[in-house]
PDB file of C-alpha atoms in Angstrom:
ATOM      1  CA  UNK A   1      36.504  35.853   9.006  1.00  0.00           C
ATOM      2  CA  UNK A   2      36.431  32.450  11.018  1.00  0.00           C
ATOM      3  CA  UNK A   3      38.423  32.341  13.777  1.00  0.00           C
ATOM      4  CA  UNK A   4      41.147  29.660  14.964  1.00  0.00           C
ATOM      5  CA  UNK A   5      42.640  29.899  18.642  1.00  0.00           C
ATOM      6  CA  UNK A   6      45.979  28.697  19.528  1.00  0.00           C
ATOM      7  CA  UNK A   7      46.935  27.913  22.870  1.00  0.00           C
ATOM      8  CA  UNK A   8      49.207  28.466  24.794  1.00  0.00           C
ATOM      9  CA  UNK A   9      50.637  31.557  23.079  1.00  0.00           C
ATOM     10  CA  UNK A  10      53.996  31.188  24.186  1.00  0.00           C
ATOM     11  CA  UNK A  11      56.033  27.988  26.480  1.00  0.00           C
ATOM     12  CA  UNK A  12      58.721  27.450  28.436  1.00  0.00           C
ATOM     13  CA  UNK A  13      60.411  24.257  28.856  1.00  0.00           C
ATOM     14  CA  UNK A  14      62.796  21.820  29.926  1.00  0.00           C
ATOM     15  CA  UNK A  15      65.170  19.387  27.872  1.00  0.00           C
ATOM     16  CA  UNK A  16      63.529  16.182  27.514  1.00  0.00           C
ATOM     17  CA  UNK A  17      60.162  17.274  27.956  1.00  0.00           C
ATOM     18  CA  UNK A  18      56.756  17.035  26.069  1.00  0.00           C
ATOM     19  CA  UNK A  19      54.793  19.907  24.796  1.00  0.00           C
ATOM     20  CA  UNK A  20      51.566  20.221  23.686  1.00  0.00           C
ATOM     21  CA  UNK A  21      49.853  22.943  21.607  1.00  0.00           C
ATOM     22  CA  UNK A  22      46.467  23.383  20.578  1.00  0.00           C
ATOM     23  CA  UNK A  23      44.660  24.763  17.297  1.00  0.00           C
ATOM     24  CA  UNK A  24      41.147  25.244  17.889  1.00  0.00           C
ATOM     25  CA  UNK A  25      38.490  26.442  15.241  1.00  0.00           C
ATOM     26  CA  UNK A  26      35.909  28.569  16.875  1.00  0.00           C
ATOM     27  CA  UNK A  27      33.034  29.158  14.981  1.00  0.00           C
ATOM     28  CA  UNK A  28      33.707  26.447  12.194  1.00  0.00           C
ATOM     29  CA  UNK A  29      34.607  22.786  11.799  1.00  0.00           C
ATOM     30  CA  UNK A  30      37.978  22.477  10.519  1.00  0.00           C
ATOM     31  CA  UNK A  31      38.322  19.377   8.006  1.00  0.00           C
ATOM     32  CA  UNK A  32      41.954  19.945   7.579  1.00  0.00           C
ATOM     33  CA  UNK A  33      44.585  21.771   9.463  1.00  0.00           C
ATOM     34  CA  UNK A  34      47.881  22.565   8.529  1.00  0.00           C
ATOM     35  CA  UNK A  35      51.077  22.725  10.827  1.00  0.00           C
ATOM     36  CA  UNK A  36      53.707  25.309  10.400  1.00  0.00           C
ATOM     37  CA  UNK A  37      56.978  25.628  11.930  1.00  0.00           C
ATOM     38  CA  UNK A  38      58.821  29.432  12.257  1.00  0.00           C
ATOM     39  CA  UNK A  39      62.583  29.795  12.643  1.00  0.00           C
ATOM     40  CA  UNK A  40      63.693  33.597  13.731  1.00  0.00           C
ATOM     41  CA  UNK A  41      64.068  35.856  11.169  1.00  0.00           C
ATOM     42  CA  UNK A  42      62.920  32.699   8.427  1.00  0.00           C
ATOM     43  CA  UNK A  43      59.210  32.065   6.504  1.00  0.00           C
ATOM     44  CA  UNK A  44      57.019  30.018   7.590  1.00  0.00           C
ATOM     45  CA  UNK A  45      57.549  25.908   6.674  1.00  0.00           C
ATOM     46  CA  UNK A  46      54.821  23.364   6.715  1.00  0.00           C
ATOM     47  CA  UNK A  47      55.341  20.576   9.003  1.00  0.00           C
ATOM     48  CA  UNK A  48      51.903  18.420   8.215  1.00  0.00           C
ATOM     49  CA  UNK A  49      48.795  18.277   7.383  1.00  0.00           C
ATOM     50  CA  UNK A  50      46.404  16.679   9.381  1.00  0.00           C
ATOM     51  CA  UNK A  51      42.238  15.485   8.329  1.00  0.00           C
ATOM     52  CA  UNK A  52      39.578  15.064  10.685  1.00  0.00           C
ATOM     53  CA  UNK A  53      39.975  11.042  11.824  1.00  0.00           C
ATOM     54  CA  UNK A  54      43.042  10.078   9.621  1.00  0.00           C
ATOM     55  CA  UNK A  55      46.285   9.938  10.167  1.00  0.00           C
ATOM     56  CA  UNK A  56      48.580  13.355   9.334  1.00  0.00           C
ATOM     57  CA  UNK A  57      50.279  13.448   6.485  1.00  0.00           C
ATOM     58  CA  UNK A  58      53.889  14.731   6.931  1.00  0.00           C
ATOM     59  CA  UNK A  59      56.452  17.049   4.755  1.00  0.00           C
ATOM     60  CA  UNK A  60      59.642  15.397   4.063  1.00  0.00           C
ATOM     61  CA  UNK A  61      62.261  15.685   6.670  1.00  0.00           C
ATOM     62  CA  UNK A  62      59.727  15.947   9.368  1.00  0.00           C
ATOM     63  CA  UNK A  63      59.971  13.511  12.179  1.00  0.00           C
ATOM     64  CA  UNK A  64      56.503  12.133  12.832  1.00  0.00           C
ATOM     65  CA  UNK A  65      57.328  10.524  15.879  1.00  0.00           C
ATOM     66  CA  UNK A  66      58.750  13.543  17.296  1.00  0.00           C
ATOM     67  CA  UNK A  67      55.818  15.443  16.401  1.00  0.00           C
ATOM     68  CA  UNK A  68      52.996  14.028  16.936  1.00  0.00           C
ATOM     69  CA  UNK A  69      49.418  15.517  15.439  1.00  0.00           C
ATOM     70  CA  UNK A  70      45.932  14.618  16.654  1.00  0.00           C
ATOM     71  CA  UNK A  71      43.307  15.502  14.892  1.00  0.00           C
ATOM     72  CA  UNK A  72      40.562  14.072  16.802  1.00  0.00           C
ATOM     73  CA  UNK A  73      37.530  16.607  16.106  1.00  0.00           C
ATOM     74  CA  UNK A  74      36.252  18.759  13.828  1.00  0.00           C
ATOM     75  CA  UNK A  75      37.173  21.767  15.824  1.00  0.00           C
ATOM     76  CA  UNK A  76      40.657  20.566  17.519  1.00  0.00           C
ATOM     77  CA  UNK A  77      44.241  19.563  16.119  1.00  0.00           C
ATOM     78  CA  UNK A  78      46.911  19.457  18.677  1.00  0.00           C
ATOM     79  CA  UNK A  79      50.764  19.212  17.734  1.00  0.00           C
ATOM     80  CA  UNK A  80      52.787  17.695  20.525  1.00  0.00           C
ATOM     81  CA  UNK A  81      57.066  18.206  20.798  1.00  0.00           C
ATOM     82  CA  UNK A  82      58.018  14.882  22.224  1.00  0.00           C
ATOM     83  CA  UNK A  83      61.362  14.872  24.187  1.00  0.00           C
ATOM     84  CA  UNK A  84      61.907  18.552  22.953  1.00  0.00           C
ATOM     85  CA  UNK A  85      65.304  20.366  22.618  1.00  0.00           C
ATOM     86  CA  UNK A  86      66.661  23.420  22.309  1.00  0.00           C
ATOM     87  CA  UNK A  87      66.872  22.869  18.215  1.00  0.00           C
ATOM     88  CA  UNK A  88      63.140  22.814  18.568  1.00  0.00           C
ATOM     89  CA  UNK A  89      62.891  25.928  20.350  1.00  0.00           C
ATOM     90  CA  UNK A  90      60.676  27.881  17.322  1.00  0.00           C
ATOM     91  CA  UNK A  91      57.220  29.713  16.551  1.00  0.00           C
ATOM     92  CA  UNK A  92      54.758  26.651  15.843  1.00  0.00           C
ATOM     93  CA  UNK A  93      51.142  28.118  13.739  1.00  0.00           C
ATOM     94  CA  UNK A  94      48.436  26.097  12.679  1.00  0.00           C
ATOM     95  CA  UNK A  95      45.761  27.241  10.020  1.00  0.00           C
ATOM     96  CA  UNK A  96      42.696  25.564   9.147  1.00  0.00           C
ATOM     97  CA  UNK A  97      40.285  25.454   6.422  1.00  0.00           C
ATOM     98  CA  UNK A  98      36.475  23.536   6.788  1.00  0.00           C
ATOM     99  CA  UNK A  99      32.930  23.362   5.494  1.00  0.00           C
ATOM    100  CA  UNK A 100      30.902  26.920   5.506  1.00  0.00           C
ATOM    101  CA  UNK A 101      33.972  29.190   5.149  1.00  0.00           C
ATOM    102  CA  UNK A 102      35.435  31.004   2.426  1.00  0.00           C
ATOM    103  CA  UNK A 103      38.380  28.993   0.198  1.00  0.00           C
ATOM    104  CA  UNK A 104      40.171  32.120  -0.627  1.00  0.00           C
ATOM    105  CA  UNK A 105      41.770  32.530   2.646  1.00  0.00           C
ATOM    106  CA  UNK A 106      43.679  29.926   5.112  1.00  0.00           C
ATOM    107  CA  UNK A 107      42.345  31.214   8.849  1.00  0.00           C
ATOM    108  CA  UNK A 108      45.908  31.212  11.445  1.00  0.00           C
ATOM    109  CA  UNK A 109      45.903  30.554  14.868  1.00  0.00           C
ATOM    110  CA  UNK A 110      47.788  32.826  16.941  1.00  0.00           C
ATOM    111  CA  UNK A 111      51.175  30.989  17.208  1.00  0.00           C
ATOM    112  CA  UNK A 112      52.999  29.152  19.749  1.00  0.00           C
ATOM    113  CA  UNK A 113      56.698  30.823  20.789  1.00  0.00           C
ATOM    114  CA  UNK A 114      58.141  27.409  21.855  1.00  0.00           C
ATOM    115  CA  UNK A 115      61.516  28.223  24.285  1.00  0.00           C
ATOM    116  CA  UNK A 116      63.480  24.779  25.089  1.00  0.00           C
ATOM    117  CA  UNK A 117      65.946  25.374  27.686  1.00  0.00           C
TER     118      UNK A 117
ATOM    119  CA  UNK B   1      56.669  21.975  -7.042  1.00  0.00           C
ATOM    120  CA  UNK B   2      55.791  25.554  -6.305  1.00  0.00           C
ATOM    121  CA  UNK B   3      58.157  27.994  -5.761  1.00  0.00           C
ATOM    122  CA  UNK B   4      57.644  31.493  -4.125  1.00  0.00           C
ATOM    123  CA  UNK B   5      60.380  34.201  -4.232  1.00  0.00           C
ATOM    124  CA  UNK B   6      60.571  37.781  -2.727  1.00  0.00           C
ATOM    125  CA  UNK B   7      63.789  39.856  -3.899  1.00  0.00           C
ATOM    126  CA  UNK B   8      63.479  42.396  -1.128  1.00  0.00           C
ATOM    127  CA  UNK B   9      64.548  40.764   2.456  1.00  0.00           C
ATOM    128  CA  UNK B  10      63.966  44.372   3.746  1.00  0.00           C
ATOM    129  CA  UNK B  11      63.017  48.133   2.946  1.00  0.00           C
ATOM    130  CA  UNK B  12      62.242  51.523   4.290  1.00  0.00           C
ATOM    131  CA  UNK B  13      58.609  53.461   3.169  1.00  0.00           C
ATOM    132  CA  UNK B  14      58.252  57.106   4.299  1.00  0.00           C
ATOM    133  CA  UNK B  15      54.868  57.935   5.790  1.00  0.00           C
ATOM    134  CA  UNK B  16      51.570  58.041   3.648  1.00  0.00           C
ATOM    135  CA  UNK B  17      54.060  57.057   0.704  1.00  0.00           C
ATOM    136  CA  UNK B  18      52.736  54.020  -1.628  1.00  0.00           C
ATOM    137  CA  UNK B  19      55.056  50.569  -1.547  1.00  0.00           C
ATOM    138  CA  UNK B  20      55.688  47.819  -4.022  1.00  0.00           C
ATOM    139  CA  UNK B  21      56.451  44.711  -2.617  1.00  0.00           C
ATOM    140  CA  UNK B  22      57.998  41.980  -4.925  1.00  0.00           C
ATOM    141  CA  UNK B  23      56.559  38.279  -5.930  1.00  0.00           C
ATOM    142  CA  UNK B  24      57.790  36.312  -8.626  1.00  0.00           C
ATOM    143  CA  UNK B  25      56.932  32.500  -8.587  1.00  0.00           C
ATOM    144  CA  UNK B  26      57.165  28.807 -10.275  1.00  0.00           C
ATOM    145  CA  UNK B  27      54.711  26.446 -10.732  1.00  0.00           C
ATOM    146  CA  UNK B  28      53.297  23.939 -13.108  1.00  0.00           C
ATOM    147  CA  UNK B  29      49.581  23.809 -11.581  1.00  0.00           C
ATOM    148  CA  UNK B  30      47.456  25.195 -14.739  1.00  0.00           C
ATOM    149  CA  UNK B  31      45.144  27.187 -12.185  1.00  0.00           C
ATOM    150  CA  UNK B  32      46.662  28.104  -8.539  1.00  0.00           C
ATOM    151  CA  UNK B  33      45.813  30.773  -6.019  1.00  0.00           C
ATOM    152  CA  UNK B  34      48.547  33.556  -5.014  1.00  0.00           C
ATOM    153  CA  UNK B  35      48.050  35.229  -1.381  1.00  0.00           C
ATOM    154  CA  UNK B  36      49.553  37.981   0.580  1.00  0.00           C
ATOM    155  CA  UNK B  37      49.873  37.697   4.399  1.00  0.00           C
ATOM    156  CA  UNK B  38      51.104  40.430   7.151  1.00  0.00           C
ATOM    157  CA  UNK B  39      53.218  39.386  10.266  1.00  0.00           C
ATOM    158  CA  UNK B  40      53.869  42.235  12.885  1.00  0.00           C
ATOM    159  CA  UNK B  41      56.011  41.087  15.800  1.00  0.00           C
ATOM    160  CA  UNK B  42      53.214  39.436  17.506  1.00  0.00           C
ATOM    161  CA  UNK B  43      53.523  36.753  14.910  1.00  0.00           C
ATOM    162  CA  UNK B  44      49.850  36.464  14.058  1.00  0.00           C
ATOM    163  CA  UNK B  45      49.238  35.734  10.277  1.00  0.00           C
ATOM    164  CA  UNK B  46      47.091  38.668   8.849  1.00  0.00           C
ATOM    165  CA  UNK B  47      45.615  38.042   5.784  1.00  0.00           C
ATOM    166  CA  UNK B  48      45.690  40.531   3.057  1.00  0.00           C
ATOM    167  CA  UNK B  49      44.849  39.861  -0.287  1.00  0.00           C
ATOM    168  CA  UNK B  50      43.652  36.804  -2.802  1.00  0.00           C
ATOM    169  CA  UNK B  51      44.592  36.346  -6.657  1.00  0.00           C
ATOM    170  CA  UNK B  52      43.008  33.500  -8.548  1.00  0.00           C
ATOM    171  CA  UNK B  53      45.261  32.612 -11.545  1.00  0.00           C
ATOM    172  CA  UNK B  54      41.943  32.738 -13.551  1.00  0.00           C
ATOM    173  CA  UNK B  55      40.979  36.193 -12.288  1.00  0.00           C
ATOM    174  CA  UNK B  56      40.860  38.833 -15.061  1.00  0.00           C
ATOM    175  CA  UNK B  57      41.040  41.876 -12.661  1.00  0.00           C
ATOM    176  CA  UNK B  58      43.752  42.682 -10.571  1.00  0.00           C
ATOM    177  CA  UNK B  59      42.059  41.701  -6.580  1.00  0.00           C
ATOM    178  CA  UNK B  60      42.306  45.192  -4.360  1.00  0.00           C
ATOM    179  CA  UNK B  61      41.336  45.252  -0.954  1.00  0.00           C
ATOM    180  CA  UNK B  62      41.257  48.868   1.088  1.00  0.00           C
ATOM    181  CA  UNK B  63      45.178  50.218   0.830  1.00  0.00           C
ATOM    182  CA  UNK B  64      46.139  46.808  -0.811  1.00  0.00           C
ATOM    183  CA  UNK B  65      46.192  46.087  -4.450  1.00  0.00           C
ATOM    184  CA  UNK B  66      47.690  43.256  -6.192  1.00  0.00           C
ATOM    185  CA  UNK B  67      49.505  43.633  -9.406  1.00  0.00           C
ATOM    186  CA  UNK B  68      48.977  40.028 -10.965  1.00  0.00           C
ATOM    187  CA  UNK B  69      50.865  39.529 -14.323  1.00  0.00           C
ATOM    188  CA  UNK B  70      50.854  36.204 -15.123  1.00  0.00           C
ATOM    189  CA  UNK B  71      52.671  36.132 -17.923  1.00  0.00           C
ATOM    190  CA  UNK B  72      55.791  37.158 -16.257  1.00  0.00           C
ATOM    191  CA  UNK B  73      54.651  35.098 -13.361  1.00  0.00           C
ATOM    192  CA  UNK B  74      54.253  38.200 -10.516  1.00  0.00           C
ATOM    193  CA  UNK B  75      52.184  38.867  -8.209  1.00  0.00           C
ATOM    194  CA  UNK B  76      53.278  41.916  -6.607  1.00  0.00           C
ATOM    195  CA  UNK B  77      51.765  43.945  -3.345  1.00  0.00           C
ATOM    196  CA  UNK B  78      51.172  47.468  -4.164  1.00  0.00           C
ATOM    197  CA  UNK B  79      50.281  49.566  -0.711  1.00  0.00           C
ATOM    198  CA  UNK B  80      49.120  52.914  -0.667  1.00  0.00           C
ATOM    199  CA  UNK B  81      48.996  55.719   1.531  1.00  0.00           C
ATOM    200  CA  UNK B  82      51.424  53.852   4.146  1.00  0.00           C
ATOM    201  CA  UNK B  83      50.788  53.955   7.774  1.00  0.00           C
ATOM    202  CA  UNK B  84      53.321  53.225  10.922  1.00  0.00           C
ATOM    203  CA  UNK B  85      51.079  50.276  11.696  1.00  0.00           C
ATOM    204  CA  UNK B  86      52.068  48.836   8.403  1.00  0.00           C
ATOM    205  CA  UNK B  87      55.636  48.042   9.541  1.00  0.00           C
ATOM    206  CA  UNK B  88      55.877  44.445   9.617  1.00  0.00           C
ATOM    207  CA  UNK B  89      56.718  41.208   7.776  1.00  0.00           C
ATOM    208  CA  UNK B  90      54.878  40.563   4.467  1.00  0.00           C
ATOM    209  CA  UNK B  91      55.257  36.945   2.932  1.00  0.00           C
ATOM    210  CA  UNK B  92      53.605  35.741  -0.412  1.00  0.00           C
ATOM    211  CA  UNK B  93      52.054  32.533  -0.636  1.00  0.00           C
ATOM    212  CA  UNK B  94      50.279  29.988  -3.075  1.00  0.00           C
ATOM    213  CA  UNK B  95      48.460  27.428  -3.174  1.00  0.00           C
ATOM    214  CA  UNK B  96      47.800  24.488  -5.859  1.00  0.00           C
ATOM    215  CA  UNK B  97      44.311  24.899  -7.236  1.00  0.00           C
ATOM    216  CA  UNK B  98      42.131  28.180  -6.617  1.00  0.00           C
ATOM    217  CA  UNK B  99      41.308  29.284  -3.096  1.00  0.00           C
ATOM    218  CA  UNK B 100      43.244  27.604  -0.169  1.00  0.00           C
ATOM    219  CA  UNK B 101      40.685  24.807   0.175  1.00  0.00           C
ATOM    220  CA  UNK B 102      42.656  22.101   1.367  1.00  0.00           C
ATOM    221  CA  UNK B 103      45.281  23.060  -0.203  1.00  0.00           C
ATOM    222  CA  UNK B 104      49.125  23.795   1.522  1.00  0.00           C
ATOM    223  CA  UNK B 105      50.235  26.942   1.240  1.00  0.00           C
ATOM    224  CA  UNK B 106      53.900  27.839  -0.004  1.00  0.00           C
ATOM    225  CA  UNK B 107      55.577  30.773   1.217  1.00  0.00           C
ATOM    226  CA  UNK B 108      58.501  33.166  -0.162  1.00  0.00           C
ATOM    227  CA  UNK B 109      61.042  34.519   2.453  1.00  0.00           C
ATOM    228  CA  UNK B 110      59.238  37.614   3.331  1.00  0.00           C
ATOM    229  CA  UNK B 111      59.810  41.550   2.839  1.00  0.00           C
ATOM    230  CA  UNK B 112      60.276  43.031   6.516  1.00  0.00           C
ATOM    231  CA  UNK B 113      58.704  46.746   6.076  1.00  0.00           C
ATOM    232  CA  UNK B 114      59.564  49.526   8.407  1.00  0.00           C
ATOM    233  CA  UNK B 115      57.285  52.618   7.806  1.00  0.00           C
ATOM    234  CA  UNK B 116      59.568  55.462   8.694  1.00  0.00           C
ATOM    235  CA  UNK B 117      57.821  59.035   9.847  1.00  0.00           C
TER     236      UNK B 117
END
């Protein structure tokens, strides 16, 4: 299957702080990514959905300015936690679908363990 | 809206024993695509198994098999000859439409599975 690389795989950080994560598709361009968001113990929730060179289109209840989604290429999204806090400490996961893979499967990234402290 | 609902937060499954996992779900999308996806503690999304709503034959996939009724709108996981490498979280998904081609996918709560022995 195609393969999508998430970076970093787990962060540490303070209060107040910005962090950045990265979905990357490998061996494919990725025309759409999705953002998910991971409480312990909880499924996974979609947070947006982000097109190659458009804006990302948010769930309800999501705070776009507090995340913020890039989706500048066809092989990189990023997801960034302005002023994070604890509440935000969670497991982020992208997924990404493109051009010249199969539609019966969305291809994950690894996951981000986000810690806010 | 889609719905996606799994009964079973968590159960037990003696070695090289077979497992049902329960999936009932809503929607109103005449043709939609059901998935199954693995999460050990890692966090990693493993896919398992795809169902087209058209599909006439139940999909099966190595150990996994997919009992699709549609009627009673189901889509359970059926896994046989259970291995300790099988414990882990299982969620079912959907999607709107076949395939996940740019399409979000919905997930149920999850079964966690602990292969015992």
């Amino acid at each position: 299957g195609a393969v999508v690389s998430q970076h970093p795989s787990w962060v540490i950080c303070k209060s107040g702080t910005s962090v950045k994560i990265e979905c990357r598709s490998l061996d494919f361009q990725a025309t759409t990514m999705f953002w998910y968001r991971q409480f312990p113990k909880q499924s996974l929730m979609l947070m947006a959905t982000s097109n190659e060179g458009s804006k990302a289109t948010y769930e309800q209840g999501v705070e776009k300015d507090k995340f913020l989604i890039n989706h500048a290429s066809l092989t990189l999204s990023t997801l960034t936690v302005t002023s994070a806090h604890p509440e935000d400490s969670s497991f982020y996961i992208c997924s990404a679908r493109g051009t010249g893979v199969a539609n019966t499967e969305a291809f994950f990234g690894q996951g981000t363990r986000l810690t806010v402290v | 809206a889609q719905k996606i609902t799994q009964t079973q937060p968590g159960m037990f499954v003696q070695e090289k024993e077979a497992v049902t996992l329960d999936c009932t779900y809503d929607t109103s999308d005449p043709s939609y695509g059901l998935f199954w996806y693995k999460q050990p503690s890692s966090g990693e999304m493993i896919f398992l198994i795809y169902q087209g709503s058209y599909d006439q034959q139940n999909a099966t996939e190595g150990r996994y098999s997919l009992n699709f009724q549609k009627a009673r709108k189901s889509a359970n996981l059926v896994i046989s000859a259970s291995q300790l490498g099988d414990s882990a979280m299982y969620f079912c998904a959907m999607t709107p439409g076949p395939g996940a081609a740019g399409n979000k996918l919905t997930f149920g709560g999850g079964t966690r599975v602990l292969v015992k022995p």
